[in-house]
């Protein structure tokens, strides 16, 4: 089984600053880091490190180094188009002395995907495979519909949340992955149970809801399963959600055991937050298995 991830690829330019730049001000940075990120890239790397076969479908500028970085991390990159007239998606991130951030994001090639290219690479998928999407690229509706026709299962993580886009996709989905705030925004319900009922009244998609320190909840027509979060000392939560998603889907490719998939995903996310950075903090399967042997929920 293969996870086809129609996802974003971004370069994050991170600047340590004494304070956020004010209008008309020129400010010298106290530090700088360049990191590969984007929710799509993060989730592809997480699923790959969990042991799944992952084919990323996306776009970058021609000759961009992101291709070699993802390839070295075990992600299949043949589905990433190099677009000579586009720039790779990127973010300018200011981080102040209180660890607060201010971000300017340019989607670049992420929002310039071409349907013939996407269709060509989705055409190699079929029964048992997954299409994973986030809300950082274009062509979501076409891709979901096409994947379902090919017998693939479709998972959608609507981040950043766009209510209209998400509601329009519900009937094409096998799995909707949201955190509690996103679910509340989508349903306009502040009560978790009311929000779940509202989605179930509209479609038959399964729900995977991450609840932060309270763990995660999986709900479908047959019932529900919940796991607690592992207790760890968090350093950086940047890629925790993406790590959870990648590990959950990777486990689902290997087994129908939802509870085990949630436990592995929870362990991976817990390990992730103990390290700084996004992709750099995503653990591999050996680390996750060792962690699970040493810790209990």
Short mmCIF file of C-alpha atoms in Angstrom, two decimals:
data_model
loop_
_atom_site.label_atom_id
_atom_site.label_comp_id
_atom_site.label_asym_id
_atom_site.label_seq_id
_atom_site.Cartn_x
_atom_site.Cartn_y
_atom_site.Cartn_z
CA UNK A 1 0.00 0.00 0.00
CA UNK A 2 1.12 3.53 -0.78
CA UNK A 3 0.27 6.91 0.71
CA UNK A 4 -0.03 9.54 -2.03
CA UNK A 5 0.38 12.87 -0.30
CA UNK A 6 -0.86 15.87 -2.26
CA UNK A 7 0.93 18.33 -0.07
CA UNK A 8 2.79 21.58 0.38
CA UNK A 9 6.56 22.00 0.43
CA UNK A 10 7.93 25.13 2.09
CA UNK A 11 11.26 26.56 3.09
CA UNK A 12 11.02 28.22 6.48
CA UNK A 13 13.36 31.19 6.94
CA UNK A 14 13.52 31.62 10.72
CA UNK A 15 14.96 34.78 12.24
CA UNK A 16 15.64 35.30 15.95
CA UNK A 17 14.81 38.94 16.72
CA UNK A 18 14.68 41.17 19.80
CA UNK A 19 11.17 42.29 18.79
CA UNK A 20 8.91 42.11 15.75
CA UNK A 21 9.81 44.54 13.00
CA UNK A 22 7.73 47.72 13.13
CA UNK A 23 6.56 49.73 10.08
CA UNK A 24 9.52 51.57 8.56
CA UNK A 25 12.06 49.79 10.78
CA UNK A 26 15.16 47.87 9.67
CA UNK A 27 16.17 45.29 12.28
CA UNK A 28 19.24 43.07 12.47
CA UNK A 29 18.48 39.43 13.27
CA UNK A 30 20.24 37.75 16.16
CA UNK A 31 20.14 34.35 14.51
CA UNK A 32 18.94 32.54 11.40
CA UNK A 33 17.92 28.99 10.47
CA UNK A 34 16.63 27.55 7.19
CA UNK A 35 14.34 24.55 7.60
CA UNK A 36 12.33 22.47 5.16
CA UNK A 37 8.69 22.34 6.16
CA UNK A 38 5.12 22.75 5.04
CA UNK A 39 2.40 20.49 6.43
CA UNK A 40 2.61 18.29 3.37
CA UNK A 41 6.35 17.70 3.59
CA UNK A 42 6.15 17.15 7.35
CA UNK A 43 3.45 14.51 6.99
CA UNK A 44 5.25 12.76 4.15
CA UNK A 45 8.44 12.48 6.19
CA UNK A 46 6.52 11.27 9.26
CA UNK A 47 4.75 8.53 7.29
CA UNK A 48 8.01 7.51 5.63
CA UNK A 49 9.85 7.33 8.95
CA UNK A 50 6.99 5.20 10.26
CA UNK A 51 7.74 2.68 7.53
CA UNK A 52 5.14 3.48 4.88
CA UNK A 53 5.76 3.89 1.19
CA UNK A 54 5.08 7.57 0.52
CA UNK A 55 4.81 9.28 -2.84
CA UNK A 56 4.65 13.05 -2.49
CA UNK A 57 2.72 14.96 -5.16
CA UNK A 58 3.45 18.67 -5.26
CA UNK A 59 5.51 21.38 -6.89
CA UNK A 60 8.67 23.40 -6.30
CA UNK A 61 10.80 25.81 -8.28
CA UNK A 62 13.06 24.25 -10.89
CA UNK A 63 16.17 22.70 -9.35
CA UNK A 64 15.07 23.28 -5.76
CA UNK A 65 17.08 21.46 -3.10
CA UNK A 66 13.88 20.30 -1.38
CA UNK A 67 13.76 17.37 -3.81
CA UNK A 68 17.07 15.91 -2.65
CA UNK A 69 16.26 16.55 1.02
CA UNK A 70 12.94 14.68 0.81
CA UNK A 71 14.51 11.86 -1.20
CA UNK A 72 17.20 11.36 1.44
CA UNK A 73 14.43 11.18 4.05
CA UNK A 74 12.81 8.27 2.24
CA UNK A 75 10.02 10.07 0.39
CA UNK A 76 9.39 9.24 -3.27
CA UNK A 77 9.77 12.51 -5.18
CA UNK A 78 8.86 11.58 -8.76
CA UNK A 79 5.47 13.24 -8.20
CA UNK A 80 7.00 16.63 -7.38
CA UNK A 81 6.89 18.88 -10.43
CA UNK A 82 9.67 21.41 -11.00
CA UNK A 83 8.11 24.64 -12.25
CA UNK A 84 10.57 27.11 -13.86
CA UNK A 85 8.20 30.07 -13.58
CA UNK A 86 7.35 29.56 -9.90
CA UNK A 87 9.14 29.93 -6.58
CA UNK A 88 8.99 27.24 -3.93
CA UNK A 89 6.57 28.01 -1.13
CA UNK A 90 8.27 29.72 1.77
CA UNK A 91 7.70 31.47 5.06
CA UNK A 92 9.47 34.39 6.71
CA UNK A 93 9.28 33.70 10.44
CA UNK A 94 10.25 36.18 13.13
CA UNK A 95 10.77 34.64 16.58
CA UNK A 96 11.10 37.08 19.47
CA UNK A 97 12.68 36.71 22.90
CA UNK A 98 9.42 35.36 24.34
CA UNK A 99 9.29 32.60 21.69
CA UNK A 100 6.30 34.29 20.03
CA UNK A 101 6.33 34.32 16.24
CA UNK A 102 5.11 36.44 13.36
CA UNK A 103 4.89 34.74 9.98
CA UNK A 104 4.57 35.85 6.36
CA UNK A 105 3.72 32.90 4.10
CA UNK A 106 3.99 32.78 0.31
CA UNK A 107 2.44 29.60 -1.16
CA UNK A 108 4.33 29.82 -4.47
CA UNK A 109 4.30 26.56 -6.43
CA UNK A 110 2.06 24.88 -3.81
CA UNK A 111 -0.95 26.72 -5.23
CA UNK A 112 0.08 26.29 -8.87
CA UNK A 113 -0.33 22.54 -9.28
CA UNK A 114 -1.35 21.36 -12.76
CA UNK A 115 -4.14 18.79 -13.03
CA UNK A 116 -2.52 16.72 -15.84
CA UNK A 117 0.56 16.30 -13.62
CA UNK A 118 -1.43 15.37 -10.52
CA UNK A 119 -3.69 13.01 -12.47
CA UNK A 120 -0.68 11.28 -14.02
CA UNK A 121 0.73 10.41 -10.62
CA UNK A 122 -2.55 9.55 -8.92
CA UNK A 123 -3.24 7.16 -11.81
CA UNK A 124 -0.70 4.76 -10.33
CA UNK A 125 -2.79 4.43 -7.15
CA UNK A 126 -5.61 2.01 -6.54
CA UNK A 127 -7.44 -0.23 -4.09
CA UNK A 128 -5.90 -0.09 -0.62
CA UNK A 129 -3.87 3.05 -1.23
CA UNK A 130 -4.49 6.37 0.53
CA UNK A 131 -4.64 9.91 -0.79
CA UNK A 132 -3.67 12.38 1.95
CA UNK A 133 -4.34 16.10 1.50
CA UNK A 134 -4.05 19.31 3.51
CA UNK A 135 -5.45 22.74 2.72
CA UNK A 136 -2.18 24.22 1.44
CA UNK A 137 -2.47 23.28 -2.25
CA UNK A 138 -5.00 23.65 -5.05
CA UNK A 139 -6.85 20.85 -6.92
CA UNK A 140 -8.29 19.27 -3.77
CA UNK A 141 -11.77 18.49 -5.11
CA UNK A 142 -10.53 17.04 -8.41
CA UNK A 143 -7.90 14.94 -6.68
CA UNK A 144 -10.28 13.54 -4.06
CA UNK A 145 -12.93 12.64 -6.63
CA UNK A 146 -10.40 11.01 -8.94
CA UNK A 147 -8.80 9.02 -6.12
CA UNK A 148 -12.17 7.69 -4.93
CA UNK A 149 -12.99 6.56 -8.48
CA UNK A 150 -9.75 4.59 -8.47
CA UNK A 151 -10.71 2.85 -5.23
CA UNK A 152 -8.32 4.80 -3.03
CA UNK A 153 -9.21 5.99 0.45
CA UNK A 154 -9.05 9.74 1.00
CA UNK A 155 -7.87 11.51 4.16
CA UNK A 156 -8.05 15.28 4.58
CA UNK A 157 -6.40 17.48 7.18
CA UNK A 158 -8.02 20.91 6.59
CA UNK A 159 -5.23 23.09 7.91
CA UNK A 160 -5.37 25.99 7.63
CA UNK A 161 -9.11 25.61 8.17
CA UNK A 162 -11.39 26.81 5.38
CA UNK A 163 -14.98 25.94 6.23
CA UNK A 164 -16.36 26.19 2.70
CA UNK A 165 -13.67 24.01 1.13
CA UNK A 166 -13.90 21.41 3.89
CA UNK A 167 -17.69 21.12 3.78
CA UNK A 168 -17.57 20.74 -0.01
CA UNK A 169 -15.16 17.79 0.37
CA UNK A 170 -16.93 15.86 3.14
CA UNK A 171 -18.70 13.38 0.87
CA UNK A 172 -15.42 12.53 -0.88
CA UNK A 173 -13.62 11.65 2.34
CA UNK A 174 -13.00 8.42 4.22
CA UNK A 175 -11.20 10.22 7.03
CA UNK A 176 -11.33 13.82 8.26
CA UNK A 177 -8.43 14.73 10.55
CA UNK A 178 -8.90 17.82 12.72
CA UNK A 179 -7.98 19.21 16.10
CA UNK A 180 -10.74 20.28 18.45
CA UNK A 181 -10.56 23.97 17.51
CA UNK A 182 -10.77 23.15 13.80
CA UNK A 183 -13.79 20.92 14.41
CA UNK A 184 -15.48 23.71 16.35
CA UNK A 185 -14.75 26.21 13.57
CA UNK A 186 -16.12 23.80 10.98
CA UNK A 187 -19.35 23.03 12.80
CA UNK A 188 -19.83 26.28 14.74
CA UNK A 189 -20.40 24.11 17.81
CA UNK A 190 -18.44 24.73 21.02
CA UNK A 191 -19.37 21.37 22.54
CA UNK A 192 -17.25 18.49 21.23
CA UNK A 193 -20.08 15.93 21.19
CA UNK A 194 -22.42 18.35 19.41
CA UNK A 195 -19.72 19.01 16.82
CA UNK A 196 -19.22 15.30 16.21
CA UNK A 197 -22.96 14.71 15.80
CA UNK A 198 -23.19 17.55 13.30
CA UNK A 199 -20.51 16.03 11.07
CA UNK A 200 -22.08 12.56 11.35
CA UNK A 201 -25.41 13.99 10.23
CA UNK A 202 -23.82 15.39 7.07
CA UNK A 203 -21.65 12.47 5.92
CA UNK A 204 -20.31 9.04 6.81
CA UNK A 205 -16.62 9.95 6.95
CA UNK A 206 -14.63 8.77 9.95
CA UNK A 207 -13.28 11.47 12.26
CA UNK A 208 -9.81 11.56 13.81
CA UNK A 209 -9.73 14.37 16.37
CA UNK A 210 -6.50 15.37 18.11
CA UNK A 211 -7.12 16.76 21.59
CA UNK A 212 -3.68 17.98 22.67
CA UNK A 213 -2.78 16.81 26.17
CA UNK A 214 -6.07 14.86 26.28
CA UNK A 215 -4.90 12.55 23.49
CA UNK A 216 -6.95 11.71 20.41
CA UNK A 217 -10.39 10.39 19.50
CA UNK A 218 -11.41 8.28 16.50
CA UNK A 219 -15.12 8.17 15.62
CA UNK A 220 -16.92 6.30 12.85
CA UNK A 221 -20.31 4.68 12.30
CA UNK A 222 -19.27 1.59 14.30
CA UNK A 223 -18.25 3.49 17.41
CA UNK A 224 -15.29 5.31 18.87
CA UNK A 225 -11.84 4.73 20.28
CA UNK A 226 -9.73 7.13 22.34
CA UNK A 227 -6.12 7.14 23.50
CA UNK A 228 -4.47 9.38 26.04
CA UNK A 229 -1.42 11.48 25.31
CA UNK A 230 1.96 10.40 26.65
CA UNK A 231 3.26 12.69 29.39
CA UNK A 232 6.54 14.29 28.29
CA UNK A 233 8.35 17.59 28.77
CA UNK A 234 7.56 19.53 25.61
CA UNK A 235 10.25 21.66 23.97
CA UNK A 236 8.64 22.47 20.59
CA UNK A 237 5.17 21.41 19.39
CA UNK A 238 5.66 22.62 15.80
CA UNK A 239 5.29 19.31 13.94
CA UNK A 240 3.41 17.27 16.55
CA UNK A 241 0.13 17.19 14.64
CA UNK A 242 1.81 16.35 11.34
CA UNK A 243 3.80 13.58 13.00
CA UNK A 244 0.62 12.11 14.50
CA UNK A 245 -1.10 12.12 11.10
CA UNK A 246 1.82 10.58 9.23
CA UNK A 247 2.24 7.79 11.77
CA UNK A 248 -1.48 7.07 11.99
CA UNK A 249 -1.87 6.64 8.23
CA UNK A 250 1.33 4.62 7.96
CA UNK A 251 -0.01 2.23 10.59
CA UNK A 252 -3.37 2.05 8.79
CA UNK A 253 -1.55 0.91 5.65
CA UNK A 254 -0.22 -2.08 7.57
CA UNK A 255 -3.15 -3.00 9.82
CA UNK A 256 -6.84 -2.46 10.50
CA UNK A 257 -6.09 -2.00 14.21
CA UNK A 258 -7.24 1.58 14.85
CA UNK A 259 -6.26 1.50 18.52
CA UNK A 260 -2.70 0.45 17.74
CA UNK A 261 -2.45 3.11 15.03
CA UNK A 262 -3.51 5.76 17.52
CA UNK A 263 -1.05 4.54 20.15
CA UNK A 264 1.85 4.63 17.69
CA UNK A 265 0.83 8.06 16.45
CA UNK A 266 0.54 9.35 20.02
CA UNK A 267 3.99 8.00 20.90
CA UNK A 268 5.53 9.54 17.78
CA UNK A 269 3.96 12.91 18.52
CA UNK A 270 5.19 12.75 22.12
CA UNK A 271 8.75 12.09 20.97
CA UNK A 272 8.45 14.86 18.40
CA UNK A 273 7.67 17.59 20.96
CA UNK A 274 10.76 16.75 23.01
CA UNK A 275 12.97 18.02 20.18
CA UNK A 276 13.25 21.43 18.51
CA UNK A 277 12.35 21.95 14.87
CA UNK A 278 9.83 20.44 12.48
CA UNK A 279 11.17 17.68 10.21
CA UNK A 280 14.30 17.36 12.35
CA UNK A 281 12.15 16.39 15.34
CA UNK A 282 10.16 13.59 13.66
CA UNK A 283 11.26 10.22 15.11
CA UNK A 284 11.77 6.99 13.20
CA UNK A 285 9.91 3.75 13.84
CA UNK A 286 12.67 2.23 15.97
CA UNK A 287 12.65 5.22 18.30
CA UNK A 288 8.86 5.07 18.58
CA UNK A 289 8.83 1.34 19.34
CA UNK A 290 11.49 1.77 22.02
CA UNK A 291 9.53 4.65 23.53
CA UNK A 292 6.35 2.56 23.66
CA UNK A 293 8.19 -0.28 25.40
CA UNK A 294 9.44 2.13 28.06
CA UNK A 295 6.27 4.18 28.59
CA UNK A 296 2.63 3.36 29.21
CA UNK A 297 -0.48 5.39 28.47
#
